[in-house]
Coordinates of C-alpha atoms in Angstrom, one line a residue:
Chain S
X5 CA 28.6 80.4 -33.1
X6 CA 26.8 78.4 -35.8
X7 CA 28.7 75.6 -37.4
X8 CA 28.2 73.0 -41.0
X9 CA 29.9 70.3 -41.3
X10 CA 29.8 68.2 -45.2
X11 CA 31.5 65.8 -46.8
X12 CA 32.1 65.6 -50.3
X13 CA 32.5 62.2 -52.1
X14 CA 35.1 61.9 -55.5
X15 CA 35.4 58.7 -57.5
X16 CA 38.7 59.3 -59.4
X17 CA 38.6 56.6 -61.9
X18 CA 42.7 56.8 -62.6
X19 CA 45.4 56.9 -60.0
X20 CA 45.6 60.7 -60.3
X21 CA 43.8 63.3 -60.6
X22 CA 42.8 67.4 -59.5
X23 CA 38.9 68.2 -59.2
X24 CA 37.9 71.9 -58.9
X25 CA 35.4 72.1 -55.8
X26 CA 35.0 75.8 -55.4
X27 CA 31.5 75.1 -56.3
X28 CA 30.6 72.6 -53.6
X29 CA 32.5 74.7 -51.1
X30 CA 30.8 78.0 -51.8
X31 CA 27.4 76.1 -51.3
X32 CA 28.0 74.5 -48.1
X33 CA 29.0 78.2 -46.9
X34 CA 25.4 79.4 -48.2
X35 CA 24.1 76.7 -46.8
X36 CA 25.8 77.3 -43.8
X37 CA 23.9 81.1 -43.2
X38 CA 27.9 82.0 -41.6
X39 CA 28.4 85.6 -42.5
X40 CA 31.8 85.6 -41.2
X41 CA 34.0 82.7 -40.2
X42 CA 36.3 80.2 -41.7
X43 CA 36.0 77.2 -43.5
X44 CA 38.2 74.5 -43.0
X45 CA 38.6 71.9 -46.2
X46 CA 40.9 68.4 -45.6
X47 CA 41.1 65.4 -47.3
X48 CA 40.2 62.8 -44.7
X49 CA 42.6 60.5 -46.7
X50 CA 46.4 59.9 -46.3
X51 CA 46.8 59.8 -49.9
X52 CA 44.8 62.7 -51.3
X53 CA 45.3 66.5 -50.9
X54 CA 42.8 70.0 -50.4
X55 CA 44.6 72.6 -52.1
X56 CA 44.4 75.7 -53.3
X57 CA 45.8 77.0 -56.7
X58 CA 45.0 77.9 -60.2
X59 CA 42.2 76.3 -62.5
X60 CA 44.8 75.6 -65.8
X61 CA 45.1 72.6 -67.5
X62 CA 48.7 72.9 -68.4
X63 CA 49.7 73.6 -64.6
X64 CA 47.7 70.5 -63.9
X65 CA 50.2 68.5 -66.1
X66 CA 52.7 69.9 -64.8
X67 CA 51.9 69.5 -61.0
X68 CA 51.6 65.9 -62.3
X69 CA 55.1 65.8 -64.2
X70 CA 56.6 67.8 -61.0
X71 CA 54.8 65.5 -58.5
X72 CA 56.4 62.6 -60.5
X73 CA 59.8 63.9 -60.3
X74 CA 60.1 64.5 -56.4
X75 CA 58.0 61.7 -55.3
X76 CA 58.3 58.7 -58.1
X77 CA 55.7 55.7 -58.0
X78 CA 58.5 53.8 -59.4
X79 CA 60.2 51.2 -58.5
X80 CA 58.1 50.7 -55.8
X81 CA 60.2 48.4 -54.3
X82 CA 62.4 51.7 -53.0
X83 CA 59.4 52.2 -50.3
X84 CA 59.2 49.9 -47.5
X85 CA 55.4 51.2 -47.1
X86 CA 54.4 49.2 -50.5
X87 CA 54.0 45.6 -48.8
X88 CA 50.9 44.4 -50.2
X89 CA 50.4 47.9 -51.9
X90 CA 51.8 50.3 -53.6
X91 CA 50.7 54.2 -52.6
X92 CA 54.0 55.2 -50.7
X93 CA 54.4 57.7 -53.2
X94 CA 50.8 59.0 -52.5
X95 CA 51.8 59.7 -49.2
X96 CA 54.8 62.0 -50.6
X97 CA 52.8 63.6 -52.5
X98 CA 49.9 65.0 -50.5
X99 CA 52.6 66.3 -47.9
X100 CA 54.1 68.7 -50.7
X101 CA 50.3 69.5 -51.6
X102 CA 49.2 69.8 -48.4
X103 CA 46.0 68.0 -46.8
X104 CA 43.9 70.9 -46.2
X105 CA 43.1 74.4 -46.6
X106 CA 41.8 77.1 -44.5
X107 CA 39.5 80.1 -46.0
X108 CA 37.8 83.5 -45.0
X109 CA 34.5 83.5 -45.1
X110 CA 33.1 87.4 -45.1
X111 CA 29.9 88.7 -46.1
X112 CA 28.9 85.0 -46.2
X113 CA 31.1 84.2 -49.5
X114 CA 34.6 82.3 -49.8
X115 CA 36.7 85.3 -49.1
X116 CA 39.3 84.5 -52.2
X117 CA 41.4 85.9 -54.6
X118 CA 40.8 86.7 -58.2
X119 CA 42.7 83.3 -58.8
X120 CA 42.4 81.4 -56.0
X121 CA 40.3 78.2 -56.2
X122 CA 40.1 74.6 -54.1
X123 CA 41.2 71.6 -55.5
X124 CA 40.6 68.0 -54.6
X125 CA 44.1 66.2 -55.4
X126 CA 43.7 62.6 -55.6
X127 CA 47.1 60.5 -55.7
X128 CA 46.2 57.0 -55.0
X129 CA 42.2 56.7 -57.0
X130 CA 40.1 54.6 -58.1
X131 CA 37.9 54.4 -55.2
X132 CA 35.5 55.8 -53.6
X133 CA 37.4 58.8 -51.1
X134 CA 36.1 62.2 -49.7
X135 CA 37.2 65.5 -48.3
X136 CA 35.7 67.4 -45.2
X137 CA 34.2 71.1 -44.9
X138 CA 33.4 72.7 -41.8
X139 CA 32.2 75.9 -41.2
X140 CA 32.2 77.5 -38.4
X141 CA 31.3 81.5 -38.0
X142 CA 28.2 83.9 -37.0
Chain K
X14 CA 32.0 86.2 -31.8
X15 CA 34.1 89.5 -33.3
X16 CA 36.1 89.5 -36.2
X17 CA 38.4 91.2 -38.2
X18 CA 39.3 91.1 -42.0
X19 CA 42.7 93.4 -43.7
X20 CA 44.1 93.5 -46.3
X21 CA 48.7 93.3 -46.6
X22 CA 49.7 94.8 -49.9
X23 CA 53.1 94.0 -51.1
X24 CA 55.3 95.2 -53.5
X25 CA 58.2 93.0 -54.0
X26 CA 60.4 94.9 -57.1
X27 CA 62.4 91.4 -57.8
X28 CA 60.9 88.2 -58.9
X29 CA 61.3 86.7 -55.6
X30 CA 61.7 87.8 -51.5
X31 CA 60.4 86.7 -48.4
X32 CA 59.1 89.9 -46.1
X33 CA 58.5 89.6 -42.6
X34 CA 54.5 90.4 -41.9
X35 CA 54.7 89.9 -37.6
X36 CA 54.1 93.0 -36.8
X37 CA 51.5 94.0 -39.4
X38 CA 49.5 90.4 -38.2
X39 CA 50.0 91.6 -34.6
X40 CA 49.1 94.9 -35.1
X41 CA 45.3 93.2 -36.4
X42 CA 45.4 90.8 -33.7
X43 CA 45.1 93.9 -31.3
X44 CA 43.2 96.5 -33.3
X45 CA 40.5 93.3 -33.5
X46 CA 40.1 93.5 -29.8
X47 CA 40.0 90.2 -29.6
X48 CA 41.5 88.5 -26.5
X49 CA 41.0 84.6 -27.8
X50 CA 40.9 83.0 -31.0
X51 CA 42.0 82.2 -34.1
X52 CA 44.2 84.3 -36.9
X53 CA 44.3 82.6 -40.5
X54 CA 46.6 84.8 -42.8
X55 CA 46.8 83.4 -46.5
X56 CA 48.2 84.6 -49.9
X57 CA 45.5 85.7 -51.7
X58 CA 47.9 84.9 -54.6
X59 CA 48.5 81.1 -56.4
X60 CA 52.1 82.3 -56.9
X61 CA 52.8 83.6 -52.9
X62 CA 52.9 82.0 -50.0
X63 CA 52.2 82.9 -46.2
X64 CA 54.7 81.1 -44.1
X65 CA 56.0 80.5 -40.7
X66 CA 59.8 80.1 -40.0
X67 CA 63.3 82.3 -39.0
X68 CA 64.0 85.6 -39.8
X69 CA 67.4 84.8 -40.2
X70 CA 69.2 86.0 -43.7
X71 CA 71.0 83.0 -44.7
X72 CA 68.5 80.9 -43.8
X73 CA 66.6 82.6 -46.5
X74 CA 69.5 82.7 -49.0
X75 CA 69.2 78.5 -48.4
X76 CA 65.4 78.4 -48.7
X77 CA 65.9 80.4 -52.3
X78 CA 68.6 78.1 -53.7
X79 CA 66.6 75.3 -52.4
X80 CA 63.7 76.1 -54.2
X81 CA 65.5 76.6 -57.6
X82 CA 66.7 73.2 -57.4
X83 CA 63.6 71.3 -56.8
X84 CA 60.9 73.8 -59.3
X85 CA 63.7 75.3 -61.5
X86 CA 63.0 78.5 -63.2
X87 CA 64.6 77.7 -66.3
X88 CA 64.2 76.0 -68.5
X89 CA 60.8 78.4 -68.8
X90 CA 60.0 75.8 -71.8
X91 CA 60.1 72.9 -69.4
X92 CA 56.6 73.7 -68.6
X93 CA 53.0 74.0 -70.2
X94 CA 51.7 76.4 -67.8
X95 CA 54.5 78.4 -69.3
X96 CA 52.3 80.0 -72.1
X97 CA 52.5 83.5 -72.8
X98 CA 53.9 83.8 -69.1
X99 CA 56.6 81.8 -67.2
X100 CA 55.9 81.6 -64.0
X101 CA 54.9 77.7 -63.7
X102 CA 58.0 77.6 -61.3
X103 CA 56.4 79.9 -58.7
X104 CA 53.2 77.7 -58.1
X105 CA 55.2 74.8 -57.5
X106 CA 57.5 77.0 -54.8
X107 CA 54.5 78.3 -53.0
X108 CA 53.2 74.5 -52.8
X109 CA 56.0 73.9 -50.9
X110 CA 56.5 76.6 -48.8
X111 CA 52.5 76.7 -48.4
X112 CA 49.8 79.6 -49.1
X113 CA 48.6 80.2 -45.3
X114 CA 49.4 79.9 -41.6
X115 CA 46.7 79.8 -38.9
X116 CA 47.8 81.3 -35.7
X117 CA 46.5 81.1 -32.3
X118 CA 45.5 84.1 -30.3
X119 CA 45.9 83.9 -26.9
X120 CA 45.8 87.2 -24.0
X121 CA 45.1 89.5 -27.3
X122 CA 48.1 88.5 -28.7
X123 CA 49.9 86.3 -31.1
X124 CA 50.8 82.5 -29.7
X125 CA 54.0 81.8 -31.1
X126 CA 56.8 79.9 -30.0
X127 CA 60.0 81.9 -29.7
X128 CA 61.7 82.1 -33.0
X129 CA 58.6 81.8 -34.8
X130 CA 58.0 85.0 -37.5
X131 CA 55.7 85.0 -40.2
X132 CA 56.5 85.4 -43.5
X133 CA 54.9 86.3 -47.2
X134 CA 57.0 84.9 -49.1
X135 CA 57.2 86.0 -53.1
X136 CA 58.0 83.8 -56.0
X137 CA 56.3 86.3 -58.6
X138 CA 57.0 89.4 -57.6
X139 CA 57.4 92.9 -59.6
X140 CA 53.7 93.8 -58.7
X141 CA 51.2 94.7 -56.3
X142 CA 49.9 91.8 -54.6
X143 CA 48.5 90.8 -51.1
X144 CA 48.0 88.7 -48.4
X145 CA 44.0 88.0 -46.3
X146 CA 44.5 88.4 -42.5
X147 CA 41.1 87.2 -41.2
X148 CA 40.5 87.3 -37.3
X149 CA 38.2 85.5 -35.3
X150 CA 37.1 84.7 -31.7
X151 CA 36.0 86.7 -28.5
Chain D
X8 CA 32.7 81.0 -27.8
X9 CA 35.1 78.7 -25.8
X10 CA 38.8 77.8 -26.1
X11 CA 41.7 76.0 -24.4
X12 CA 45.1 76.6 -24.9
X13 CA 47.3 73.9 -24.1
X14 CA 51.3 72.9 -24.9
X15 CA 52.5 69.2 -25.5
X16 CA 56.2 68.6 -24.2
X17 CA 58.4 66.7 -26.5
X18 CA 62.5 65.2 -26.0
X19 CA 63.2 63.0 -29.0
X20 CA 66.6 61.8 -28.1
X21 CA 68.0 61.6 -32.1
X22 CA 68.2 64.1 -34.5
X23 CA 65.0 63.0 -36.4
X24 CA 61.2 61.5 -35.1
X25 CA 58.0 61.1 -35.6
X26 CA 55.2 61.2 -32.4
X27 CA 52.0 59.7 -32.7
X28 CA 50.0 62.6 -30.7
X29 CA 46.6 62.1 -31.4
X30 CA 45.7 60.0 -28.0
X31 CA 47.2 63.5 -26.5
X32 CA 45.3 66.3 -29.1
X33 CA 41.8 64.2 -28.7
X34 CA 42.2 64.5 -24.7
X35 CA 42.5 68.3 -24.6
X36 CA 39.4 68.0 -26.9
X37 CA 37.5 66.4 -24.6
X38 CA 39.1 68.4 -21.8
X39 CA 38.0 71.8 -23.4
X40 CA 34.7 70.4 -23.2
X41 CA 33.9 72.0 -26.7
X42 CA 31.3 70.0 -29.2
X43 CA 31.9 72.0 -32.3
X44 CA 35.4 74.1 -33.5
X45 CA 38.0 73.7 -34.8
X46 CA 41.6 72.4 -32.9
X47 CA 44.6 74.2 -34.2
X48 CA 48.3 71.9 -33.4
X49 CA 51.1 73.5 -34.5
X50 CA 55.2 73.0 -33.7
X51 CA 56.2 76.1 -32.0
X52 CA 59.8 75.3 -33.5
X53 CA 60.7 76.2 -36.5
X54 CA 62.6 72.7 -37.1
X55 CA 59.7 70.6 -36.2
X56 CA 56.2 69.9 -37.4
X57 CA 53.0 69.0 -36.8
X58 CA 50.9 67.1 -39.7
X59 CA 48.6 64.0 -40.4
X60 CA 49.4 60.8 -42.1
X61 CA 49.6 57.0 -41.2
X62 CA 51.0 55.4 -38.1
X63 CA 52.8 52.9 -40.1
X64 CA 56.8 52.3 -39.7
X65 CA 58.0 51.5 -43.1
X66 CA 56.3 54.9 -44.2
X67 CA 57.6 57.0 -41.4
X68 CA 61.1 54.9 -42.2
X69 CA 60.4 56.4 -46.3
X70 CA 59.7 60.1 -45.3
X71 CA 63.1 60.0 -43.6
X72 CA 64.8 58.8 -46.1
X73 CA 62.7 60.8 -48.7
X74 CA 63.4 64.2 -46.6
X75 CA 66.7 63.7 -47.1
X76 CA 66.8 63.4 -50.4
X77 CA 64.8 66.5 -50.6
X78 CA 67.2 68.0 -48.3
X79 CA 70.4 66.7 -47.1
X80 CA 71.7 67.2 -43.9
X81 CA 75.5 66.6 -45.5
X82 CA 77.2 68.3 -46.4
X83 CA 76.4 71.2 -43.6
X84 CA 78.6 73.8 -45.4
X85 CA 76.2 73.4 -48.6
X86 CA 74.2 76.1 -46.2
X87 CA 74.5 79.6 -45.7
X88 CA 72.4 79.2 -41.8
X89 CA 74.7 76.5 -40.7
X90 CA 77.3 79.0 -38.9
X91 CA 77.4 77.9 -35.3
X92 CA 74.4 75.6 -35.7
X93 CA 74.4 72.9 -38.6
X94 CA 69.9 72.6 -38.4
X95 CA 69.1 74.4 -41.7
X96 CA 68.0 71.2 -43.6
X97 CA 65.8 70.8 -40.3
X98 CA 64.0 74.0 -41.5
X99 CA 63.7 72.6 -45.4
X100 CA 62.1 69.3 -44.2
X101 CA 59.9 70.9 -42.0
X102 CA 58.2 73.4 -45.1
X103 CA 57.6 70.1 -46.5
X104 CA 55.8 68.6 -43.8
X105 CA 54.2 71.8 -42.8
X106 CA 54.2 73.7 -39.3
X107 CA 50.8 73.1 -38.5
X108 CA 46.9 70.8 -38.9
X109 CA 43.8 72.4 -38.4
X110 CA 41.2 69.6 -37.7
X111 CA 37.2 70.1 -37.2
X112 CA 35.6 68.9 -33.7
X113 CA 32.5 67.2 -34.3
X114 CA 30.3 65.8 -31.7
X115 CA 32.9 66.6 -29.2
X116 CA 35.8 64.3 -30.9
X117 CA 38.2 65.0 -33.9
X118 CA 36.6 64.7 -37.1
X119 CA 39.5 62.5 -38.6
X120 CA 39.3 60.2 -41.4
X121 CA 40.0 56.7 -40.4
X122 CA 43.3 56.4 -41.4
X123 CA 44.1 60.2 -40.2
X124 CA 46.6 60.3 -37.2
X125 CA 48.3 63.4 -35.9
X126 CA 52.4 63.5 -35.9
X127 CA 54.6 65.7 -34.2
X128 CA 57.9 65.4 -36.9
X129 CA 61.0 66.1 -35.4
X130 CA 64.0 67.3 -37.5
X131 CA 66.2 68.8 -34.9
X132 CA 65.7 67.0 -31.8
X133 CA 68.3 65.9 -28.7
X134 CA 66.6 69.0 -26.5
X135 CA 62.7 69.5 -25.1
X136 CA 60.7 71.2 -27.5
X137 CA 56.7 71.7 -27.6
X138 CA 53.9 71.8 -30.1
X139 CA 50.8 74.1 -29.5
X140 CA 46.7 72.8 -29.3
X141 CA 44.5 75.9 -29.3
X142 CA 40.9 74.7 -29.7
X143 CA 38.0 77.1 -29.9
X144 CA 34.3 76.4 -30.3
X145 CA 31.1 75.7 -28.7

């Protein structure tokens, strides 16, 4: 069994934010020489997700507008969690997204489908965070 | 280590339906010989999910309605993803419901707890789609 | 390739609760002897789950009251499952937590991001009920 393990830095400059890193995902798994296997992917924040979905700008917004809806950042006196900050919301958030996501590799590529690609969802930004890949595979 | 990669196709004739995939994930687990290990079976669809729970009809009756109330359908215009389709809705179901369960295999077979059944669940449906199961371990 | 296959025991005596079981997940780790893998937990109920998040009491007070805005446990009769049995908003809060982490092993520990701490989330409690650790590896 051979195994990568990589992290992957983001600097979200506003409180939210989704960042497409198919790219960096499908080059650890080169990297990696794994034929066959699976990659995990987590954010190894509380406050920030691994996802998988569509690359649309308008579904963006409106995972944002949803997000809002279900989990609001205001007031944030409703969360006992906000003493001395105020993420509770983030932590909401990243449980509907999810924190991680597991993939096939085969034939040594991200085994995906014609849609499918890996997102970086940051809820609580503006600092320097980062999301996990291991590999692990023959 | 062996593996095993199939393809579930699906047909669901309605927009949405939830379709009990146990036996075809079993049926992998032992054609893949493998005795130990790890199953990961996903949607290979951004509007589908792959999820664990009852197989129990009005559970699944609740799980609908409770959807529609927190990602609506309609209003279609409600969305921006809602462009020349309008299925916005069914992303933010299958973020909820999730897009993949990872299974353990233990004695060639799959180790679930008693009621546990896994499901792909449909939010989009009226087309051929499918789900990845991808097998590994020894 | 290695593995271990082991079951965590759980009675919480309400209704709802959250378990801090990483001192227990990062034992069978080191138990399985394993340097590299991936550790699979997952609730083998389908009213209970297992995910990551902070050990911090005014959250895990916020998710409770969050879930249950999300899904209410009253009025039971708003549910078709709730015939004999009054758990199906057990089943909703548990999609949204998820049924399952999948974290690397690194160096013969969990790979967790310091803030990262495993939960078993109880929706349905008042009886014994287990979560699963398959770990495989090398």
């Amino acid at each position: 069994m051979k195994s990568l393990r990589k992290e992957l830095w983001f600097h979200v400059p506003s409180r939210r934010g989704f960042i497409n890193i198919t790219p960096q995902v499908e080059e650890a798994v080169k990297a990696s020489g794994i034929k066959d296997g699976l990659v995990l992917v987590n954010a190894m924040h509380i406050t920030a997700s691994v996802f998988i979905n569509d690359d649309e700008e308008g579904l963006h917004h409106d995972y944002d507008d949803w997000l809002e809806k279900l989990a609001p950042h205001e007031p944030v006196s409703q969360y006992r969690h906000n003493v001395g900050e105020e993420n509770a919301d983030a932590h909401m958030k990243r449980q509907i997204m999810g924190r991680e996501a597991v993939i096939a590799i085969t034939d040594g590529k991200l085994d995906l489908g014609p849609w499918e690609q890996v997102f970086y969802g940051e809820f609580d930004g503006r600092r320097k965070k980062r999301a996990l890949v291991k590999i692990i595979g023959d």
